[in-house]
Short mmCIF file of C-alpha atoms in Angstrom, two decimals:
data_model
loop_
_atom_site.label_atom_id
_atom_site.label_comp_id
_atom_site.label_asym_id
_atom_site.label_seq_id
_atom_site.Cartn_x
_atom_site.Cartn_y
_atom_site.Cartn_z
CA MET A 9 -97.98 -30.58 41.41
CA GLU A 10 -97.45 -33.78 39.42
CA SER A 11 -95.76 -31.81 36.62
CA SER A 12 -93.50 -30.01 39.10
CA ARG A 13 -92.55 -33.28 40.78
CA GLY A 14 -91.82 -34.83 37.38
CA ASP A 15 -89.55 -31.95 36.45
CA MET A 16 -87.64 -32.37 39.72
CA GLU A 17 -87.20 -36.09 39.12
CA ARG A 18 -85.76 -35.43 35.66
CA LEU A 19 -83.03 -33.14 37.01
CA ARG A 20 -79.56 -34.62 37.33
CA GLY A 21 -76.81 -33.67 39.75
CA ILE A 22 -73.47 -32.21 38.73
CA GLY A 23 -71.76 -35.63 38.86
CA GLN A 24 -74.24 -37.23 36.48
CA MET A 25 -74.14 -34.14 34.29
CA SER A 26 -70.34 -34.47 34.11
CA ARG A 27 -70.56 -38.11 33.03
CA GLU A 28 -73.22 -37.43 30.38
CA SER A 29 -71.69 -34.28 28.94
CA GLY A 30 -67.95 -34.95 28.98
CA LEU A 31 -67.24 -31.80 31.01
CA THR A 32 -65.44 -32.17 34.32
CA VAL A 33 -67.16 -31.08 37.51
CA SER A 34 -64.73 -28.18 37.89
CA ALA A 35 -65.48 -27.09 34.30
CA LEU A 36 -69.23 -27.18 34.95
CA ARG A 37 -68.72 -25.02 38.02
CA PHE A 38 -66.60 -22.56 36.06
CA TYR A 39 -69.12 -22.28 33.21
CA ASP A 40 -71.82 -21.68 35.79
CA GLY A 41 -69.83 -18.78 37.28
CA ALA A 42 -69.09 -17.44 33.80
CA GLY A 43 -72.80 -17.49 32.92
CA VAL A 44 -72.29 -19.92 30.03
CA LEU A 45 -74.08 -22.94 31.49
CA VAL A 46 -76.15 -22.00 34.53
CA PRO A 47 -77.82 -24.93 36.37
CA ALA A 48 -81.58 -25.26 36.16
CA ARG A 49 -81.69 -25.25 39.94
CA VAL A 50 -79.30 -24.48 42.80
CA ASP A 51 -80.28 -25.57 46.30
CA PRO A 52 -80.25 -22.39 48.41
CA SER A 53 -79.04 -24.18 51.54
CA THR A 54 -76.43 -26.56 50.14
CA GLY A 55 -75.46 -24.89 46.86
CA TYR A 56 -76.02 -28.24 45.12
CA ARG A 57 -76.40 -27.79 41.37
CA SER A 58 -79.03 -29.60 39.31
CA TYR A 59 -79.34 -29.62 35.53
CA SER A 60 -82.27 -30.30 33.22
CA PRO A 61 -82.17 -32.96 30.47
CA GLU A 62 -82.24 -30.19 27.85
CA GLN A 63 -78.98 -28.81 29.24
CA VAL A 64 -77.09 -32.04 28.51
CA ALA A 65 -77.02 -31.22 24.79
CA VAL A 66 -75.82 -27.69 25.56
CA ALA A 67 -73.06 -29.03 27.81
CA ARG A 68 -71.96 -31.50 25.15
CA LEU A 69 -71.82 -28.64 22.66
CA VAL A 70 -69.60 -26.64 25.05
CA ALA A 71 -67.32 -29.67 25.51
CA MET A 72 -66.99 -30.18 21.74
CA LEU A 73 -66.22 -26.52 21.10
CA ARG A 74 -63.55 -26.54 23.81
CA ARG A 75 -61.95 -29.64 22.31
CA VAL A 76 -61.40 -27.76 19.05
CA GLY A 77 -59.92 -24.80 20.88
CA MET A 78 -62.77 -22.30 20.65
CA PRO A 79 -62.32 -19.58 23.29
CA LEU A 80 -64.96 -18.73 25.88
CA ALA A 81 -66.18 -15.65 24.00
CA GLY A 82 -66.74 -17.72 20.86
CA ILE A 83 -68.65 -20.38 22.80
CA ARG A 84 -70.95 -17.70 24.21
CA ARG A 85 -71.70 -16.49 20.67
CA VAL A 86 -72.43 -20.02 19.42
CA LEU A 87 -74.77 -20.75 22.32
CA ALA A 88 -76.56 -17.43 21.86
CA GLY A 89 -77.16 -18.18 18.16
CA ARG A 90 -77.50 -21.95 18.28
CA ARG A 91 -81.10 -21.85 17.03
CA ASP A 92 -80.02 -19.92 13.93
CA PRO A 93 -78.01 -22.25 11.65
CA ALA A 94 -76.78 -19.35 9.50
CA VAL A 95 -75.25 -17.59 12.50
CA VAL A 96 -73.63 -20.78 13.78
CA ASP A 97 -72.23 -21.58 10.32
CA VAL A 98 -70.50 -18.18 10.21
CA LEU A 99 -69.03 -18.58 13.71
CA LEU A 100 -67.75 -22.10 13.02
CA ALA A 101 -66.32 -21.03 9.66
CA GLU A 102 -64.45 -18.16 11.32
CA HIS A 103 -62.96 -20.51 13.92
CA LEU A 104 -62.06 -23.11 11.30
CA HIS A 105 -60.29 -20.40 9.29
CA ARG A 106 -58.19 -19.52 12.34
CA LEU A 107 -57.29 -23.18 12.82
CA GLU A 108 -56.39 -23.59 9.15
CA GLN A 109 -54.25 -20.47 9.27
CA GLY A 110 -52.37 -21.94 12.21
CA LEU A 111 -51.86 -25.17 10.27
CA ALA A 112 -50.60 -23.21 7.27
CA ASP A 113 -48.11 -21.41 9.50
CA ALA A 114 -46.93 -24.77 10.85
CA ARG A 115 -46.44 -26.13 7.32
CA ARG A 116 -44.33 -23.10 6.40
CA GLU A 117 -42.18 -23.57 9.49
CA LEU A 118 -41.67 -27.27 8.74
CA SER A 119 -40.77 -26.45 5.15
CA SER A 120 -38.11 -24.07 6.44
CA VAL A 121 -36.80 -26.81 8.71
CA ARG A 122 -36.46 -29.21 5.75
CA SER A 123 -34.66 -26.56 3.72
CA LEU A 124 -32.28 -25.86 6.56
CA LEU A 125 -31.52 -29.56 7.05
CA ALA A 126 -30.92 -29.99 3.33
CA ALA A 127 -28.45 -27.10 3.33
CA HIS A 128 -26.61 -28.27 6.45
CA THR A 129 -26.25 -32.03 6.30
CA VAL A 130 -24.71 -33.67 9.36
CA PRO A 131 -20.90 -33.72 8.92
CA GLY A 132 -19.53 -37.13 7.94
CA ARG A 133 -22.61 -38.13 5.93
CA GLY A 134 -21.60 -36.78 2.55
CA GLY A 135 -23.07 -33.27 2.69
CA PRO A 136 -21.67 -29.77 3.23
CA THR A 137 -20.75 -28.78 6.76
CA PRO A 138 -22.18 -25.69 8.50
CA GLU A 139 -18.80 -24.02 8.04
CA GLU A 140 -19.08 -24.49 4.26
CA ASN A 141 -22.54 -22.89 4.23
CA PRO A 142 -22.38 -20.28 7.00
CA VAL A 143 -25.55 -18.49 8.08
CA PRO A 144 -25.25 -14.79 7.17
CA ALA A 145 -24.82 -12.38 10.07
CA THR A 146 -27.83 -10.30 11.15
CA THR A 147 -27.68 -6.89 12.81
CA VAL A 148 -30.76 -5.21 14.26
CA THR A 149 -31.04 -1.74 15.81
CA VAL A 150 -33.70 -0.73 18.34
CA ARG A 151 -34.25 2.10 20.78
CA GLY A 152 -32.54 1.36 24.08
CA PRO A 153 -35.41 2.39 26.40
CA GLU A 154 -37.92 0.31 24.42
CA LEU A 155 -35.65 -2.73 24.52
CA ALA A 156 -35.12 -2.31 28.26
CA GLU A 157 -38.89 -2.08 28.83
CA ALA A 158 -39.53 -5.20 26.72
CA LEU A 159 -36.89 -7.21 28.60
CA ARG A 160 -38.24 -6.06 31.95
CA ALA A 161 -41.71 -7.27 30.95
CA VAL A 162 -40.52 -10.87 30.37
CA ARG A 163 -37.62 -11.33 32.79
CA PHE A 164 -39.83 -12.68 35.59
CA ALA A 165 -40.83 -15.72 33.50
CA VAL A 166 -37.30 -17.07 32.88
CA GLY A 167 -36.92 -20.68 34.01
CA ALA A 168 -34.39 -22.16 36.40
CA ASP A 169 -34.65 -25.91 35.73
CA PRO A 170 -31.12 -27.27 35.03
CA ALA A 171 -32.69 -30.07 32.99
CA LEU A 172 -34.05 -27.48 30.54
CA PRO A 173 -31.17 -25.03 29.97
CA VAL A 174 -32.86 -23.34 27.01
CA LEU A 175 -35.59 -22.06 29.33
CA SER A 176 -32.95 -20.28 31.44
CA GLY A 177 -32.50 -17.90 28.52
CA VAL A 178 -34.50 -15.25 26.67
CA LEU A 179 -35.54 -15.70 23.06
CA LEU A 180 -34.70 -12.80 20.72
CA ASP A 181 -36.96 -13.14 17.67
CA VAL A 182 -35.93 -10.60 15.04
CA THR A 183 -38.12 -9.62 12.08
CA ALA A 184 -38.17 -6.52 9.90
CA GLU A 185 -40.92 -5.02 12.07
CA ALA A 186 -40.04 -5.92 15.64
CA LEU A 187 -37.60 -7.50 18.06
CA THR A 188 -39.79 -9.82 20.11
CA VAL A 189 -38.42 -11.11 23.41
CA VAL A 190 -39.88 -14.22 25.07
CA ALA A 191 -39.34 -16.10 28.33
CA THR A 192 -41.05 -19.17 29.78
CA ASP A 193 -40.55 -21.67 32.58
CA ARG A 194 -43.38 -24.01 31.40
CA TYR A 195 -45.78 -22.62 34.02
CA ARG A 196 -45.96 -19.14 32.52
CA LEU A 197 -45.02 -17.36 29.31
CA ALA A 198 -44.19 -13.69 28.79
CA VAL A 199 -43.90 -11.92 25.44
CA SER A 200 -43.00 -8.32 24.64
CA SER A 201 -41.49 -6.42 21.74
CA ALA A 202 -39.60 -3.33 20.63
CA PRO A 203 -39.99 -1.75 17.16
CA VAL A 204 -37.06 -2.25 14.80
CA LEU A 205 -35.27 0.87 13.55
CA SER A 206 -33.13 -1.00 11.03
CA LEU A 207 -32.34 -4.59 10.04
CA ASP A 208 -29.26 -5.71 8.12
CA GLY A 209 -29.54 -9.39 7.21
CA ALA A 210 -32.22 -12.04 7.41
CA PRO A 211 -34.75 -12.49 10.24
CA VAL A 212 -33.35 -14.66 13.01
CA ALA A 213 -34.41 -16.18 16.34
CA VAL A 214 -31.77 -16.95 18.97
CA VAL A 215 -31.66 -17.64 22.70
CA VAL A 216 -29.30 -15.72 24.98
CA PRO A 217 -28.57 -16.39 28.67
CA ALA A 218 -30.70 -14.41 31.12
CA GLU A 219 -27.54 -13.18 32.88
CA PHE A 220 -26.46 -11.62 29.58
CA VAL A 221 -29.84 -9.89 29.23
CA ASP A 222 -29.41 -8.41 32.70
CA ARG A 223 -26.08 -6.85 31.67
CA ILE A 224 -27.12 -5.31 28.33
CA PRO A 225 -25.80 -1.73 28.49
CA GLN A 226 -28.13 1.25 28.33
CA GLY A 227 -28.13 3.62 25.40
CA GLU A 228 -30.39 5.69 23.20
CA ARG A 229 -29.87 3.13 20.44
CA VAL A 230 -28.85 -0.48 20.90
CA GLN A 231 -27.40 -2.61 18.10
CA ILE A 232 -27.57 -6.40 18.36
CA ALA A 233 -25.44 -8.49 15.99
CA VAL A 234 -25.93 -12.25 15.61
CA ASP A 235 -23.00 -13.99 13.89
CA GLY A 236 -22.79 -17.76 14.01
CA SER A 237 -23.01 -18.87 17.64
CA THR A 238 -22.28 -15.44 19.09
CA VAL A 239 -24.38 -12.37 19.80
CA THR A 240 -22.80 -8.94 20.38
CA VAL A 241 -24.55 -5.84 21.72
CA HIS A 242 -23.32 -2.30 21.03
CA ALA A 243 -24.74 0.62 23.02
CA GLY A 244 -22.72 3.81 22.59
CA THR A 245 -19.15 2.89 23.45
CA ASP A 246 -20.18 -0.20 25.43
CA VAL A 247 -19.81 -3.64 23.85
CA LEU A 248 -21.01 -6.95 25.30
CA SER A 249 -20.82 -10.45 23.79
CA THR A 250 -21.93 -13.96 24.70
CA GLU A 251 -22.37 -17.44 23.26
CA LEU A 252 -25.89 -18.41 22.26
CA ILE A 253 -27.83 -21.21 23.94
CA PRO A 254 -27.99 -23.78 21.09
CA ASP A 255 -31.18 -25.67 22.06
CA ASP A 256 -34.55 -25.08 20.42
CA PHE A 257 -36.87 -22.66 22.21
CA PRO A 258 -40.61 -23.53 22.35
CA ASP A 259 -42.68 -22.04 19.53
CA TYR A 260 -44.36 -19.30 21.52
CA ARG A 261 -46.65 -18.28 18.63
CA ARG A 262 -48.53 -21.57 18.93
CA LEU A 263 -49.12 -20.88 22.61
CA LEU A 264 -50.45 -17.35 22.30
CA PRO A 265 -54.26 -17.28 22.55
CA GLU A 266 -56.36 -15.31 20.15
CA GLN A 267 -57.69 -12.00 21.43
CA ARG A 268 -60.56 -12.64 23.81
CA ARG A 269 -62.93 -10.29 25.54
CA PRO A 270 -60.85 -9.31 28.59
CA VAL A 271 -61.83 -7.29 31.64
CA PRO A 272 -59.90 -4.24 32.85
CA VAL A 273 -57.72 -4.90 35.87
CA ARG A 274 -58.90 -2.84 38.81
CA PRO A 275 -56.15 -0.68 40.35
CA ALA A 276 -56.92 -2.37 43.67
CA LEU A 277 -56.55 -5.94 42.36
CA ARG A 278 -52.91 -6.23 43.41
CA ALA A 279 -53.70 -5.18 46.99
CA GLU A 280 -56.70 -7.54 47.00
CA LEU A 281 -54.48 -10.42 45.89
CA LEU A 282 -52.04 -9.73 48.71
CA ALA A 283 -54.82 -9.55 51.31
CA ALA A 284 -57.09 -12.36 50.08
CA PRO A 285 -56.98 -15.84 51.66
CA VAL A 286 -55.25 -18.45 49.51
CA ARG A 287 -54.88 -22.20 49.25
CA THR A 288 -51.46 -23.73 49.85
CA MET A 289 -50.56 -26.44 47.35
CA ARG A 290 -47.50 -28.58 46.63
CA ARG A 291 -45.87 -29.03 43.23
CA GLU A 292 -45.65 -32.72 42.34
CA GLN A 293 -42.31 -32.47 40.51
CA ASP A 294 -40.19 -31.16 43.39
CA GLY A 295 -42.50 -30.85 46.41
CA THR A 296 -42.29 -27.04 46.46
CA GLU A 297 -45.20 -25.38 48.26
CA PHE A 298 -46.87 -22.35 46.70
CA GLU A 299 -49.91 -20.18 47.33
CA VAL A 300 -52.87 -20.39 44.97
CA ALA A 301 -55.41 -17.62 44.48
CA VAL A 302 -58.79 -18.67 43.09
CA LEU A 303 -60.21 -16.24 40.55
CA GLY A 304 -63.63 -16.26 39.00
CA PRO A 305 -65.93 -14.04 36.95
CA GLY A 306 -67.61 -11.42 39.12
CA PRO A 307 -71.26 -10.32 38.91
CA ASP A 308 -70.20 -6.91 37.52
CA GLY A 309 -68.13 -8.42 34.71
CA GLY A 310 -64.94 -8.12 36.74
CA VAL A 311 -62.91 -10.69 38.67
CA THR A 312 -63.52 -12.09 42.15
CA ILE A 313 -60.94 -13.68 44.49
CA ASP A 314 -62.29 -16.37 46.81
CA PRO A 315 -60.43 -19.56 47.83
CA ASP A 316 -63.72 -21.34 48.58
CA ALA A 317 -65.41 -20.43 45.29
CA ASP A 318 -65.46 -22.30 42.00
CA GLY A 319 -63.00 -20.67 39.64
CA VAL A 320 -59.53 -20.76 38.15
CA GLY A 321 -56.58 -21.45 40.42
CA VAL A 322 -53.37 -19.52 39.71
CA ASN A 323 -50.02 -19.26 41.47
CA ARG A 324 -50.44 -15.97 43.37
CA GLU A 325 -46.76 -15.00 43.14
CA PHE A 326 -46.78 -15.58 39.39
CA LEU A 327 -49.89 -13.43 38.93
CA LEU A 328 -48.45 -10.60 41.02
CA GLN A 329 -45.27 -10.69 38.94
CA ALA A 330 -47.28 -10.66 35.69
CA LEU A 331 -49.30 -7.65 36.87
CA ASP A 332 -46.09 -5.82 37.78
CA ALA A 333 -44.46 -6.75 34.46
CA GLY A 334 -47.36 -5.16 32.59
CA GLY A 335 -46.06 -1.77 33.67
CA PRO A 336 -48.00 1.49 33.78
CA GLY A 337 -51.22 1.93 31.86
CA GLN A 338 -54.32 -0.20 31.59
CA LEU A 339 -53.99 -3.93 32.10
CA LEU A 340 -56.52 -6.46 30.81
CA LEU A 341 -57.11 -9.92 32.25
CA SER A 342 -58.82 -12.90 30.58
CA LEU A 343 -60.16 -16.05 32.22
CA ASP A 344 -61.09 -18.80 29.78
CA GLY A 345 -62.04 -21.70 31.99
CA PRO A 346 -60.25 -24.12 34.31
CA ILE A 347 -58.04 -25.58 31.57
CA GLY A 348 -57.24 -22.41 29.62
CA PRO A 349 -54.35 -20.09 30.51
CA LEU A 350 -54.97 -16.91 32.41
CA VAL A 351 -53.86 -13.98 30.25
CA VAL A 352 -52.60 -10.56 31.36
CA ARG A 353 -52.23 -8.01 28.56
CA SER A 354 -50.76 -4.54 28.51
CA GLU A 355 -50.19 -2.18 25.61
CA ARG A 356 -46.93 -3.86 24.67
CA SER A 357 -46.72 -7.21 26.46
CA VAL A 358 -48.72 -10.35 27.15
CA SER A 359 -48.27 -12.89 29.96
CA LEU A 360 -49.81 -16.37 30.09
CA LEU A 361 -50.13 -18.26 33.38
CA MET A 362 -51.08 -21.91 33.38
CA PRO A 363 -54.02 -22.70 35.71
CA VAL A 364 -53.48 -24.82 38.81
CA ARG A 365 -55.59 -27.94 39.18
CA LEU A 366 -57.77 -27.35 42.26
#
């Protein structure tokens, strides 16, 4: 009895655990639901969580791994092998390699920026003008139905904030392999692509108005030509042109999460989202009210929807649109904690939805 009473006295509540570990209370609740950090005791009548002193070190480890961007699946693997230094060394080395690769990509991008600035010095400061060193035109050809499907998969995420005009457009990122289309309004990000049939010129990334995207003509093959500040689309006998949006689009590659262990989306999830109770919240920036669905990991490895549970809050309308944008075929959904984006993947597209602070 004395030993049992001593163990009870050593337990700490979720508030104390949060202060000692560096994890927020909402994060502790999420990691409990995800099976990553289950409390030593849960009061059956109140649901009050209590943690043992030994769990403080585990919680601190989870907090440190999250700070360096390790996804939930990686954290599970580290915790499972934490008593085997060789296993942990391999897992940390793999994650460090991913981080270093991202840094190397960033260095290459910045080097390209310096080269571009050197070639196009601001007029009036002694260097050549853009007109004296024009950027070569680029023409890319894709299949019309595949382009239409890619644009449909991202159109819902286009922004409408007049203070951020670049987000009211769609990014066309052309490489030799694919035409990737991207849209974001800061709260969500959608990415899809169409294989390239042919490319004449250098890879290019430009932003076109969403209204232009909506009017791109249909055709078996669609040719997109970027020349200076203009983009022109040819589809059969139809021709459509517009001026580009000149502002810089966010670097979507930095925002895309690495592949995590997702769960298949049940065919009934959409109907469940429409029928489930929600929380009504208000956006601080403009006072707009929106409905929030609370999702969490289910006991069968799936996803539960319960506004009174501990989980990840997401704008319900945004999630419904992302599920619809995924199109036919299997959809996969990933939850990576209360501060990580919710991810919806299909065979050709990926949508990220920022969580809502509950």
